[in-house]
PDB file of C-alpha atoms in Angstrom:
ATOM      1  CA  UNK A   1     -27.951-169.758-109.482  1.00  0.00           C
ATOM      2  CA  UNK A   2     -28.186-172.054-106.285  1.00  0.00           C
ATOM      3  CA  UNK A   3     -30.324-171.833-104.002  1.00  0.00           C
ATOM      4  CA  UNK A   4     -30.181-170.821-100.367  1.00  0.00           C
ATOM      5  CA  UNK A   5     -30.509-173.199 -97.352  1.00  0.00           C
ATOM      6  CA  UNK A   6     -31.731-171.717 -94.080  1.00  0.00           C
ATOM      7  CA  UNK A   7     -29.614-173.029 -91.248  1.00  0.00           C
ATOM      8  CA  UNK A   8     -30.776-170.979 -88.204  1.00  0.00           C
ATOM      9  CA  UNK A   9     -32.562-167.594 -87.751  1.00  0.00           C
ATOM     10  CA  UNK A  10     -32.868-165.237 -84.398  1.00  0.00           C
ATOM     11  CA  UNK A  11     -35.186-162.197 -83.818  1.00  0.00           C
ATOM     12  CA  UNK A  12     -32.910-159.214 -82.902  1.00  0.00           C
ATOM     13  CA  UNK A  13     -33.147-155.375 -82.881  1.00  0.00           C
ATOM     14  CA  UNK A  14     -36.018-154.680 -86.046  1.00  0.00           C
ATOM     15  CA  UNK A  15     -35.586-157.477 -87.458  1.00  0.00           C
ATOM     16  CA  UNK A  16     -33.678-161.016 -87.820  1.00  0.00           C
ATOM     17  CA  UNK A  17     -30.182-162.806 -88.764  1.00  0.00           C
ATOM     18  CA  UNK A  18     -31.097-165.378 -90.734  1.00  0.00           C
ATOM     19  CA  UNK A  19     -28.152-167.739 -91.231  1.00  0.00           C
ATOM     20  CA  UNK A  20     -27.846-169.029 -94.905  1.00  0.00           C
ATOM     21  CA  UNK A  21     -25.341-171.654 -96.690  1.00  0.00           C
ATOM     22  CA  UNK A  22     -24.805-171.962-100.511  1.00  0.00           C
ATOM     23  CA  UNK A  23     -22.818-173.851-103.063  1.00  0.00           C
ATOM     24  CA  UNK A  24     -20.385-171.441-103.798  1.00  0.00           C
ATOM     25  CA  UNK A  25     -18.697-171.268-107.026  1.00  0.00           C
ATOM     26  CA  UNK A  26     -15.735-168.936-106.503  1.00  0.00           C
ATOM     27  CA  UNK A  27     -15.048-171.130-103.340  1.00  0.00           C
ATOM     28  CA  UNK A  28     -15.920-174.653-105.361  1.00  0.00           C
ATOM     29  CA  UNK A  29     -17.231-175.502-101.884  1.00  0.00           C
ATOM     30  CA  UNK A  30     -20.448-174.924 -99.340  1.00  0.00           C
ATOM     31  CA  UNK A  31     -20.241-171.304 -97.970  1.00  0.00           C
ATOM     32  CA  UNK A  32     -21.988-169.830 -94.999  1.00  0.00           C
ATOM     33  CA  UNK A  33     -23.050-166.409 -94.247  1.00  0.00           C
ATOM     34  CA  UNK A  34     -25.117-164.211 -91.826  1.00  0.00           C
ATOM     35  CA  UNK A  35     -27.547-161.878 -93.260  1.00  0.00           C
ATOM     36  CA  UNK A  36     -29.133-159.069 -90.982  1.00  0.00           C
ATOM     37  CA  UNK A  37     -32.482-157.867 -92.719  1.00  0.00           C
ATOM     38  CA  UNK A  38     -34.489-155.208 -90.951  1.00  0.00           C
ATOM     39  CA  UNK A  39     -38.176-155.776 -90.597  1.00  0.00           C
ATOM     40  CA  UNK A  40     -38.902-152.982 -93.224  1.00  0.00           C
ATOM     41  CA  UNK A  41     -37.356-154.778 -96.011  1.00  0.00           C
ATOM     42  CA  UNK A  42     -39.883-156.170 -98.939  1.00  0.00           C
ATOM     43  CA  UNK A  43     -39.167-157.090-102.199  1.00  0.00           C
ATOM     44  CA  UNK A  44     -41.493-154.182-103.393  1.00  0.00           C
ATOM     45  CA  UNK A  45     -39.825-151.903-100.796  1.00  0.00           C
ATOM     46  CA  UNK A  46     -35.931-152.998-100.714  1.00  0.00           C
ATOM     47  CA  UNK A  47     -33.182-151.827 -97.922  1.00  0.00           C
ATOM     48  CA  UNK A  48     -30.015-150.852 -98.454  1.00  0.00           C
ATOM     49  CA  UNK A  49     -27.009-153.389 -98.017  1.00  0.00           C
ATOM     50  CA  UNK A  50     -23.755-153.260 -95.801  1.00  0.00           C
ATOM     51  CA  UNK A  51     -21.203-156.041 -96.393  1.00  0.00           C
ATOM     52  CA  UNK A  52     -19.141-156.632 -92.866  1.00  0.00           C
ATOM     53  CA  UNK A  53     -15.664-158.658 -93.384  1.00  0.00           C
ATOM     54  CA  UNK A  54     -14.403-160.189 -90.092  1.00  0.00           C
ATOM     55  CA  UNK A  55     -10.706-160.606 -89.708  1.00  0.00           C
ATOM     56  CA  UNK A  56      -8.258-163.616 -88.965  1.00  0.00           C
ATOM     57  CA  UNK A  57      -9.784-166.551 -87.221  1.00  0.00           C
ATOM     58  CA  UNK A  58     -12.878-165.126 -87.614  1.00  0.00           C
ATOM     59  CA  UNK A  59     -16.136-166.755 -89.126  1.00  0.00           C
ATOM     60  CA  UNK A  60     -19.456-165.700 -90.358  1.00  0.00           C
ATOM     61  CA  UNK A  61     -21.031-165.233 -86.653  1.00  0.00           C
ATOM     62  CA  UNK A  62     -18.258-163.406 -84.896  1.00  0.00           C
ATOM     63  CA  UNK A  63     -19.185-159.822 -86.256  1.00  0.00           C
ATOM     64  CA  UNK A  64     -23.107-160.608 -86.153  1.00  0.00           C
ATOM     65  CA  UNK A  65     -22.956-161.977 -82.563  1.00  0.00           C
ATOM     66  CA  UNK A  66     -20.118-159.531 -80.986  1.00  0.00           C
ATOM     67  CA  UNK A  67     -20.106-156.401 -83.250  1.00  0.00           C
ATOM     68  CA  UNK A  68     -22.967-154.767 -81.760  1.00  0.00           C
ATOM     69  CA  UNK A  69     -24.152-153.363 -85.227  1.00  0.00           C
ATOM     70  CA  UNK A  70     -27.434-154.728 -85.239  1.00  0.00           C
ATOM     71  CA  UNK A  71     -29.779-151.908 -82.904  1.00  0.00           C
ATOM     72  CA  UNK A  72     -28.199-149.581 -85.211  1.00  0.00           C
ATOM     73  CA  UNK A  73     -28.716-150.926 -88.507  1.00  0.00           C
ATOM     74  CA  UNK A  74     -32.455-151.484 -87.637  1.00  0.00           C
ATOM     75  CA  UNK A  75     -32.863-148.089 -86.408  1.00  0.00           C
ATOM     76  CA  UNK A  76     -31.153-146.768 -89.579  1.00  0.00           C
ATOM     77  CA  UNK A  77     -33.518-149.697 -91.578  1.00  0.00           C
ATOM     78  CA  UNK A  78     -29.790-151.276 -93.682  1.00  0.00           C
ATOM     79  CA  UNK A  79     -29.338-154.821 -93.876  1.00  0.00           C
ATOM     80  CA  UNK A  80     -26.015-156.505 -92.935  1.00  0.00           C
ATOM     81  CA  UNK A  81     -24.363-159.260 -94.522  1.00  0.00           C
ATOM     82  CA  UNK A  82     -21.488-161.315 -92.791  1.00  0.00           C
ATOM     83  CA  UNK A  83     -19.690-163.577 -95.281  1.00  0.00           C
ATOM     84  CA  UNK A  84     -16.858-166.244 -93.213  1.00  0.00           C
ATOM     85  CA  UNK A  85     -13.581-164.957 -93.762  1.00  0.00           C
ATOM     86  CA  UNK A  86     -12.240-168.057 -95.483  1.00  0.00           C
ATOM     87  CA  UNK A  87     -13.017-171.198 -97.696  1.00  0.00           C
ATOM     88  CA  UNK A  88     -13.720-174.123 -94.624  1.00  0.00           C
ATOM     89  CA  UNK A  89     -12.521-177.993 -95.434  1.00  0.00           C
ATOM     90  CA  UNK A  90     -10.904-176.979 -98.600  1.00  0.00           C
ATOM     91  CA  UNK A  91      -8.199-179.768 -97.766  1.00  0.00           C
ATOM     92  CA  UNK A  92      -4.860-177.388 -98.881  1.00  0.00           C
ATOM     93  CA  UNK A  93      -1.925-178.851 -97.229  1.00  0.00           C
ATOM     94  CA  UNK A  94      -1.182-176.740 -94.013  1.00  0.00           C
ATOM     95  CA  UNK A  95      -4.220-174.191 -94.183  1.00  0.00           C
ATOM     96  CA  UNK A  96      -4.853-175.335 -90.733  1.00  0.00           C
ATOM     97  CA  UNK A  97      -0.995-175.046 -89.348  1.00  0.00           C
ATOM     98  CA  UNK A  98      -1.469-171.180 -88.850  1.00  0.00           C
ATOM     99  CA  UNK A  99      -3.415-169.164 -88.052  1.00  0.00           C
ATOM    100  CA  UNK A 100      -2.275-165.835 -90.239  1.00  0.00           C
ATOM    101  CA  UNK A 101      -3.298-168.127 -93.262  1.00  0.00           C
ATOM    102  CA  UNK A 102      -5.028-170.488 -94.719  1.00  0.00           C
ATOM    103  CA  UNK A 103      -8.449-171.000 -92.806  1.00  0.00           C
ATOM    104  CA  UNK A 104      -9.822-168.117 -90.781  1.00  0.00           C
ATOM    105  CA  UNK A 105      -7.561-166.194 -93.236  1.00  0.00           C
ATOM    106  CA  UNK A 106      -8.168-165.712 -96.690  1.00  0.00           C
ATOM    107  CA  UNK A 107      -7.553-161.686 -97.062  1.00  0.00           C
ATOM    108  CA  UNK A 108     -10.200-161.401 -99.201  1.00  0.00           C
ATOM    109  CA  UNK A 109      -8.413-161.689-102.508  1.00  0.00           C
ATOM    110  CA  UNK A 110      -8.461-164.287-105.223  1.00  0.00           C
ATOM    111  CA  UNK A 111      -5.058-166.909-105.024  1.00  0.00           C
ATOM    112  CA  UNK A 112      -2.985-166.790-107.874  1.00  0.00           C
ATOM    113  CA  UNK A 113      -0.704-169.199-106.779  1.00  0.00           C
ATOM    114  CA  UNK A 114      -1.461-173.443-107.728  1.00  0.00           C
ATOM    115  CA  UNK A 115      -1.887-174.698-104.276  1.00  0.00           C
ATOM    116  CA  UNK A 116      -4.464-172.426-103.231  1.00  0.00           C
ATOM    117  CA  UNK A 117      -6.046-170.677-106.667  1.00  0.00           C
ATOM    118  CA  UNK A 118      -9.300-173.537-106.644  1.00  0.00           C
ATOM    119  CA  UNK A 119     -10.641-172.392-103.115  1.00  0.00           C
ATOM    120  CA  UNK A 120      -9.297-169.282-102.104  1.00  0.00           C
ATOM    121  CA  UNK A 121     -11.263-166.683-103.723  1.00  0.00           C
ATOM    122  CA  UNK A 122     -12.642-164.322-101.342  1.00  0.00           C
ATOM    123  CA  UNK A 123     -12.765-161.459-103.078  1.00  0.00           C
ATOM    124  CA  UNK A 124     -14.777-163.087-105.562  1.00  0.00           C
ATOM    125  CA  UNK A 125     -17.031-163.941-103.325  1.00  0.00           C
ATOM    126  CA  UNK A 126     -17.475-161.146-101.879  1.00  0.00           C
ATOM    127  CA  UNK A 127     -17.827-158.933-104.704  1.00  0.00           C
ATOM    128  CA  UNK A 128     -19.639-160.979-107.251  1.00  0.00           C
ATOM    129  CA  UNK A 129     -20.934-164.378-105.938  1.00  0.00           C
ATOM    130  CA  UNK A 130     -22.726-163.284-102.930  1.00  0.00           C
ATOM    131  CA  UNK A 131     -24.490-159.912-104.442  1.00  0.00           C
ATOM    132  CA  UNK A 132     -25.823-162.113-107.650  1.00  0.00           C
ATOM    133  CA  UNK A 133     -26.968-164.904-104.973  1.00  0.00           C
ATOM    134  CA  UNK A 134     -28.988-162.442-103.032  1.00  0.00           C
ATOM    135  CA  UNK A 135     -30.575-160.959-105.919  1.00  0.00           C
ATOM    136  CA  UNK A 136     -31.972-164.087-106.859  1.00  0.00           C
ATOM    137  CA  UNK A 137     -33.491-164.940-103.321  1.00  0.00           C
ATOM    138  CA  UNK A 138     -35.347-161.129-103.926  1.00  0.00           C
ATOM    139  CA  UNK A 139     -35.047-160.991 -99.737  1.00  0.00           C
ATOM    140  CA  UNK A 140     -35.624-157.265-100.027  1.00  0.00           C
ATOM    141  CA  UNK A 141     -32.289-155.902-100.432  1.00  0.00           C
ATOM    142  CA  UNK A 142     -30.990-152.671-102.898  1.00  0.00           C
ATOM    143  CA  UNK A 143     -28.039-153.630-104.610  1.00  0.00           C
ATOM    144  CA  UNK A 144     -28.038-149.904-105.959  1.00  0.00           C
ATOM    145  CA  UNK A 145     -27.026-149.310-102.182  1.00  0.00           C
ATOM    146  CA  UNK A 146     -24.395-151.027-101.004  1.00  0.00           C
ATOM    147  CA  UNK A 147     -21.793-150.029 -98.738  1.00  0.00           C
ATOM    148  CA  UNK A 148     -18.592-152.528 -96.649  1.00  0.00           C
ATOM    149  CA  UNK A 149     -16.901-152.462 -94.028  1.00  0.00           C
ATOM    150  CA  UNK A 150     -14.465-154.836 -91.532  1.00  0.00           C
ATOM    151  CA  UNK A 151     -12.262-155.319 -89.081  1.00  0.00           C
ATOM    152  CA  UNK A 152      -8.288-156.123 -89.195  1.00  0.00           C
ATOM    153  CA  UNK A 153      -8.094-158.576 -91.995  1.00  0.00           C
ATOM    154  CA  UNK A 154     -11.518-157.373 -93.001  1.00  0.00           C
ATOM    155  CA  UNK A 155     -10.848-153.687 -92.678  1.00  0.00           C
ATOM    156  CA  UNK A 156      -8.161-154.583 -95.475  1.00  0.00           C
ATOM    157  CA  UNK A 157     -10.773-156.323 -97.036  1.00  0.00           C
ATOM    158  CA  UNK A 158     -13.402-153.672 -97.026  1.00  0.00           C
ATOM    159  CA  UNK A 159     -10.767-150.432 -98.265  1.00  0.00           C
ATOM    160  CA  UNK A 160      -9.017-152.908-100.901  1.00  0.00           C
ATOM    161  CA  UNK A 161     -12.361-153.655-102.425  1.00  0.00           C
ATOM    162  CA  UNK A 162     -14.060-150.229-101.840  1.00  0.00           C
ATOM    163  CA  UNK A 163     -11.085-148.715-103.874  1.00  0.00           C
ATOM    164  CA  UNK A 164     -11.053-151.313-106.261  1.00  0.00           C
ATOM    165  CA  UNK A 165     -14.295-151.037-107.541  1.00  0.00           C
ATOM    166  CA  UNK A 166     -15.091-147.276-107.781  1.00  0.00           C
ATOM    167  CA  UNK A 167     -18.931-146.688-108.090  1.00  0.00           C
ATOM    168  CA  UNK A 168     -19.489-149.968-106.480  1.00  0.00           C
ATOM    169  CA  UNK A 169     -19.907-149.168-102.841  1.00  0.00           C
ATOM    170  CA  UNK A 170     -21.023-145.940-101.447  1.00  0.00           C
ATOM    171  CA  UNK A 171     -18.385-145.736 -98.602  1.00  0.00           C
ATOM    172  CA  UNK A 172     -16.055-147.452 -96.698  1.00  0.00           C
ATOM    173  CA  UNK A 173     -14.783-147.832 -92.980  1.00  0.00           C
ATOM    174  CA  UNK A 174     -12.729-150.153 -91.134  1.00  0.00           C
ATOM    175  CA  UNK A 175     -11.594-151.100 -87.124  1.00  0.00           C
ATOM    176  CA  UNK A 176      -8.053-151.551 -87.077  1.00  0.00           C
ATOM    177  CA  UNK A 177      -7.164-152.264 -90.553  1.00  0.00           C
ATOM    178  CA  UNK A 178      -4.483-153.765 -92.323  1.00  0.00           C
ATOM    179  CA  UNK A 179      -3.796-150.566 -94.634  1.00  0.00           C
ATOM    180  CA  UNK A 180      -0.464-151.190 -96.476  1.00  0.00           C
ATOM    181  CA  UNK A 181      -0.111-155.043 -96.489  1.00  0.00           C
ATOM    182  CA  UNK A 182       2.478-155.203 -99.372  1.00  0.00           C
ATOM    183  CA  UNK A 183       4.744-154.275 -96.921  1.00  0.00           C
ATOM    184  CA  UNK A 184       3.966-155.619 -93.494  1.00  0.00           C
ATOM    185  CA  UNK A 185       4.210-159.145 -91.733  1.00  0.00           C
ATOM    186  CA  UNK A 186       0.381-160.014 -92.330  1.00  0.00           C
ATOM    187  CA  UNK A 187       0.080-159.018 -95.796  1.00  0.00           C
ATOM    188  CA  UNK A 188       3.647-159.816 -97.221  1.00  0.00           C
ATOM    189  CA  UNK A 189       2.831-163.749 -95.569  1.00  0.00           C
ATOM    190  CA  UNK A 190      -0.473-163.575 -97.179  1.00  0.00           C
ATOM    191  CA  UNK A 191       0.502-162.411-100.528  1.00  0.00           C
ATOM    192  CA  UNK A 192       3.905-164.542-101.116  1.00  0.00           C
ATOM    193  CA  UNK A 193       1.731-167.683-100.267  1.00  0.00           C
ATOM    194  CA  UNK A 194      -1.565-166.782-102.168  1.00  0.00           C
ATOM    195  CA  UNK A 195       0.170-164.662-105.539  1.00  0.00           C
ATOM    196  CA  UNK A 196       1.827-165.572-107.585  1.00  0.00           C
ATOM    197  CA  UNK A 197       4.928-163.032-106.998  1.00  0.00           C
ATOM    198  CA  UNK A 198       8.131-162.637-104.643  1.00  0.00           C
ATOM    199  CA  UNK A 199       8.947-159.791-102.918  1.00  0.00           C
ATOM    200  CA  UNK A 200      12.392-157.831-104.118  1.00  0.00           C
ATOM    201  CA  UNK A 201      13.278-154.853-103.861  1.00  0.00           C
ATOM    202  CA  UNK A 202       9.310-153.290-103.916  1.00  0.00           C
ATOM    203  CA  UNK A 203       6.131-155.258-103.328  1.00  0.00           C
ATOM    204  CA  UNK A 204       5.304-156.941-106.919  1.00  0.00           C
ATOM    205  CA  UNK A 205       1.687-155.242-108.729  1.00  0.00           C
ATOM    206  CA  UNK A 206       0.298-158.355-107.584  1.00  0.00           C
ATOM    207  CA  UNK A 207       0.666-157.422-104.200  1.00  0.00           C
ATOM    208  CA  UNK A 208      -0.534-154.359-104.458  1.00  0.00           C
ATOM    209  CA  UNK A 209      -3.769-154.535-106.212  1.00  0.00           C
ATOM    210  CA  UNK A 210      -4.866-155.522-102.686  1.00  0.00           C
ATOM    211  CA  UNK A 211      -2.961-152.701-101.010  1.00  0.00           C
ATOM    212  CA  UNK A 212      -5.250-150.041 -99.923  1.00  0.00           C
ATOM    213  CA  UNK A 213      -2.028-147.220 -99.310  1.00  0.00           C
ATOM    214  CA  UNK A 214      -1.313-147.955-103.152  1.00  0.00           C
ATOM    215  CA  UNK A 215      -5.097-148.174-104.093  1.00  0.00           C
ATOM    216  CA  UNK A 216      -6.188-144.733-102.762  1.00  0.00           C
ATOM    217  CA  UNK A 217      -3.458-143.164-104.347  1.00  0.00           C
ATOM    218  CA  UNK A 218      -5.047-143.548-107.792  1.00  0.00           C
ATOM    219  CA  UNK A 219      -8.680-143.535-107.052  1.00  0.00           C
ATOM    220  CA  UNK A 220     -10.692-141.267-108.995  1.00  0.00           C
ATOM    221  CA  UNK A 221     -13.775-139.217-107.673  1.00  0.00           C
ATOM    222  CA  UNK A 222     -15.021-138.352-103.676  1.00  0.00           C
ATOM    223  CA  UNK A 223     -13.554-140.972-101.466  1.00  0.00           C
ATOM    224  CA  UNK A 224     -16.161-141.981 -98.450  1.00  0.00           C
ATOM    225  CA  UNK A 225     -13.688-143.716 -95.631  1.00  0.00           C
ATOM    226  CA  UNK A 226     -13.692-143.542 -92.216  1.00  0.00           C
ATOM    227  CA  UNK A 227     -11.196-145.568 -90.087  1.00  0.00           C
ATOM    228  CA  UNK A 228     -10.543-146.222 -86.535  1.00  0.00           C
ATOM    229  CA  UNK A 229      -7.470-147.687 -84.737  1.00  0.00           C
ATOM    230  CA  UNK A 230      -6.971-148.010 -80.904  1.00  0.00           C
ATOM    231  CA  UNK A 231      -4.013-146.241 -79.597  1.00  0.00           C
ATOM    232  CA  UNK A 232      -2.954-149.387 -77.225  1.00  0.00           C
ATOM    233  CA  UNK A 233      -3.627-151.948 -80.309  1.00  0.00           C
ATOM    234  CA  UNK A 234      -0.731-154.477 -79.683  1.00  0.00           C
ATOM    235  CA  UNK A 235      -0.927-154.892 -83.430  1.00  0.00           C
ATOM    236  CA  UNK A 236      -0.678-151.293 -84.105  1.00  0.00           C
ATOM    237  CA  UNK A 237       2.305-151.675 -82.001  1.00  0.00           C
ATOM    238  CA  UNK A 238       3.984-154.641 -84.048  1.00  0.00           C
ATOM    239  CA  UNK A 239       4.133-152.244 -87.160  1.00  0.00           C
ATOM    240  CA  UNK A 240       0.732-154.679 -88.798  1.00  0.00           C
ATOM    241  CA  UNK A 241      -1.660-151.687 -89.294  1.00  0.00           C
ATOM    242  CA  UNK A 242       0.102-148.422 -90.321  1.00  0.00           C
ATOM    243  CA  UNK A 243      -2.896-146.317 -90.396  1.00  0.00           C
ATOM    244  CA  UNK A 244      -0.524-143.025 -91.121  1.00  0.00           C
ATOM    245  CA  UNK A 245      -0.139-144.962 -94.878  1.00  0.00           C
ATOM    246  CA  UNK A 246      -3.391-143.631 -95.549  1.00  0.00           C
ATOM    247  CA  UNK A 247      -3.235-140.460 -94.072  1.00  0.00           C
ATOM    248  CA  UNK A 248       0.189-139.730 -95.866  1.00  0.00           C
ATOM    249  CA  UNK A 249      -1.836-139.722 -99.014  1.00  0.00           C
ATOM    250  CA  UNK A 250      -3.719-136.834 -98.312  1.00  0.00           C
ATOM    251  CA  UNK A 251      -6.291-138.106-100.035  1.00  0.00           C
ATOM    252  CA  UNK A 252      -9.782-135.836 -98.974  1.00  0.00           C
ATOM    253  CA  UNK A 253     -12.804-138.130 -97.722  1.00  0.00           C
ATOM    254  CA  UNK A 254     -10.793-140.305 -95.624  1.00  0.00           C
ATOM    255  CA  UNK A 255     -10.856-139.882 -91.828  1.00  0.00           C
ATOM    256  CA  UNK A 256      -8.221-141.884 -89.611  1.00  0.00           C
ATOM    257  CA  UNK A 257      -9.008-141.302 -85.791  1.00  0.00           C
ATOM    258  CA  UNK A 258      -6.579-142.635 -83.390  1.00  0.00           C
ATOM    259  CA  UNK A 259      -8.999-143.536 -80.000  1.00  0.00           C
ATOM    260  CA  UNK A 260      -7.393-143.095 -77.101  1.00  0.00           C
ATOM    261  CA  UNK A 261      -6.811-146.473 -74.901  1.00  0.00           C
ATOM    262  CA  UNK A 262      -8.443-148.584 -76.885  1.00  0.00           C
ATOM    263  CA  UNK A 263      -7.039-152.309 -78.435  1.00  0.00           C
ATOM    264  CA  UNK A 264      -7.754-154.523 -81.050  1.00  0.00           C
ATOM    265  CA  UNK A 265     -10.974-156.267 -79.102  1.00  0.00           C
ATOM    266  CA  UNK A 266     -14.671-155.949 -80.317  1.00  0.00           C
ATOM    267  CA  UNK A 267     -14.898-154.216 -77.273  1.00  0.00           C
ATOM    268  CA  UNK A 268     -13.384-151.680 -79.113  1.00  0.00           C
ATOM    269  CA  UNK A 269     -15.533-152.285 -81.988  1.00  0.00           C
ATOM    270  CA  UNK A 270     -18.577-152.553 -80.203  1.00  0.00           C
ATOM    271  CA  UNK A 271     -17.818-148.851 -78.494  1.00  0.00           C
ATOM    272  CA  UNK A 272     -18.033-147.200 -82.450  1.00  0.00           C
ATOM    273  CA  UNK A 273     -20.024-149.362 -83.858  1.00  0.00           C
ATOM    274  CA  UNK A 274     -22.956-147.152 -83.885  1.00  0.00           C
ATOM    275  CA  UNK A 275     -20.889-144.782 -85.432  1.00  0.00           C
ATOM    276  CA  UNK A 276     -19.774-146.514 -88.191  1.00  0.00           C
ATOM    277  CA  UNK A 277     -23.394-147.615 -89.466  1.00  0.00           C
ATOM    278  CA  UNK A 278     -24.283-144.266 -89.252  1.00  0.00           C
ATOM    279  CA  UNK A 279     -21.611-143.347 -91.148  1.00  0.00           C
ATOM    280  CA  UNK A 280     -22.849-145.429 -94.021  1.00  0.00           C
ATOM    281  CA  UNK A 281     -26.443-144.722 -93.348  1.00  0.00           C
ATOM    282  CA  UNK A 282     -25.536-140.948 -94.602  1.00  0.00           C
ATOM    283  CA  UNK A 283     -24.550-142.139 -98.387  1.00  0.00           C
ATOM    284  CA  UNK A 284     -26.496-145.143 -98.414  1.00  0.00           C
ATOM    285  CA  UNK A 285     -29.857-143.323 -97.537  1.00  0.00           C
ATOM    286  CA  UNK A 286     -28.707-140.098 -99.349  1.00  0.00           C
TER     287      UNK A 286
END
């Protein structure tokens, strides 16, 4: 298992973000991440864990530093972890052309397709690589706790993988996400570059193993989602978030609330944040 280097660490709220980079494996490249841990964490007395998944051109700092999650995570004693939202100087042709792929954008899944199947493995990461990695460096964190969360990109990223891996995670929530990407501009860009599928006449099961509409229509046992989408979201607007997806499942456990006037800003995130790790705090510290 490698070892973590310390790059940087900050007192804030109870405790301190300690910025960490690792060899990664899944990535086959050096990873960064943020990791909030709340000054009542021990290795003899261990805090729960939330994973937060930024969205496109994004890093490991933009949730930690402009989220506002911190104050409340301390209060509620959870730790935070903020993975980067993409492999960094993976050297694909064009990953740095646009910005709705490649880096800043790996949609937390793990590439199928030739060109990008070596580095982009987010999900991976996410999921496996970075829980095992924190075990080892016993910082004082209950992996029998665990909970995610994310924004846009991430928000996709935090339902897909909450409803991938029942049992896994104790809830779920998401700002603004992406919540049936088989079939809109983000997603079907994403998923014809990084699977290895086309799009005919219906998304391919490729695509929609990472689809969160499609996900929650088959997941067993009490869902634990909250989500929250801004009523002036441009994004919303441009057909990228389709919130009502989820809603037209009917599935119970999952709350969509529309907020009046808000966009697609972390001023908008920062308003519920509170919320949201309180949300978590009720199954993670049940």
């Amino acid at each position: 298992m490698p070892a973590l280097e310390k790059v940087s660490s900050n007192r804030v709220s109870t405790g301190s973000l300690t910025k960490y980079k690792f060899p990664s494996s899944s990535l086959s490249l050096p990873t960064q991440f943020n990791l909030f841990v709340p000054s009542s964490a021990s290795p003899s007395s261990p805090v729960p864990v939330l994973f937060y998944l930024a969205g496109l051109t994004c890093n490991e700092d933009t949730g930690a530093q402009k989220g506002a999650f911190l104050n409340k995570a301390g209060e509620e004693g959870i730790a935070i972890v903020f993975p980067d939202t993409s492999p960094r100087g993976a050297g694909v042709e064009g990953e740095d052309d646009d910005w709705q792929l490649g880096t800043g954008a790996g949609f937390y899944l793990n590439a199928t397709s030739e060109k990008w199947k070596k580095h982009y493995n987010m999900y991976d990461l996410v999921v496996k690589e970075l829980p095992e990695v924190l075990k080892e460096a016993d910082l004082g964190l209950d992996f029998s706790r665990v909970s995610i969360f994310g924004h846009s990109m991430g928000g996709h990223g935090a339902l897909s993988i909450y409803l991938k891996n029942p049992g896994q995670y104790k809830s779920s929530s998401a700002f603004a996400p992406a919540c049936n990407p088989s079939k809109t501009p983000w997603g079907v860009n994403a998923f014809t570059n990084y699977l290895n599928a086309v799009t005919r006449s219906s998304p391919p099961s490729e695509w929609l193993q990472y689809d969160s509409s499609h996900l929650l229509q088959s997941f067993k046992g009490d869902a634990h989602i909250l989500v929250d989408v801004g009523t002036e979201d441009d994004f919303l607007k441009k057909g990228q978030l389709e919130p009502k997806t989820l809603e037209r499942v009917g599935k119970e456990g999952v709350e969509v609330r529309m907020q009046e006037g808000f966009d697609h800003s972390y001023y908008f995130i920062s308003t519920f944040a509170p919320e949201h790790v309180a949300f978590h705090a009720k199954y993670l510290k049940a």
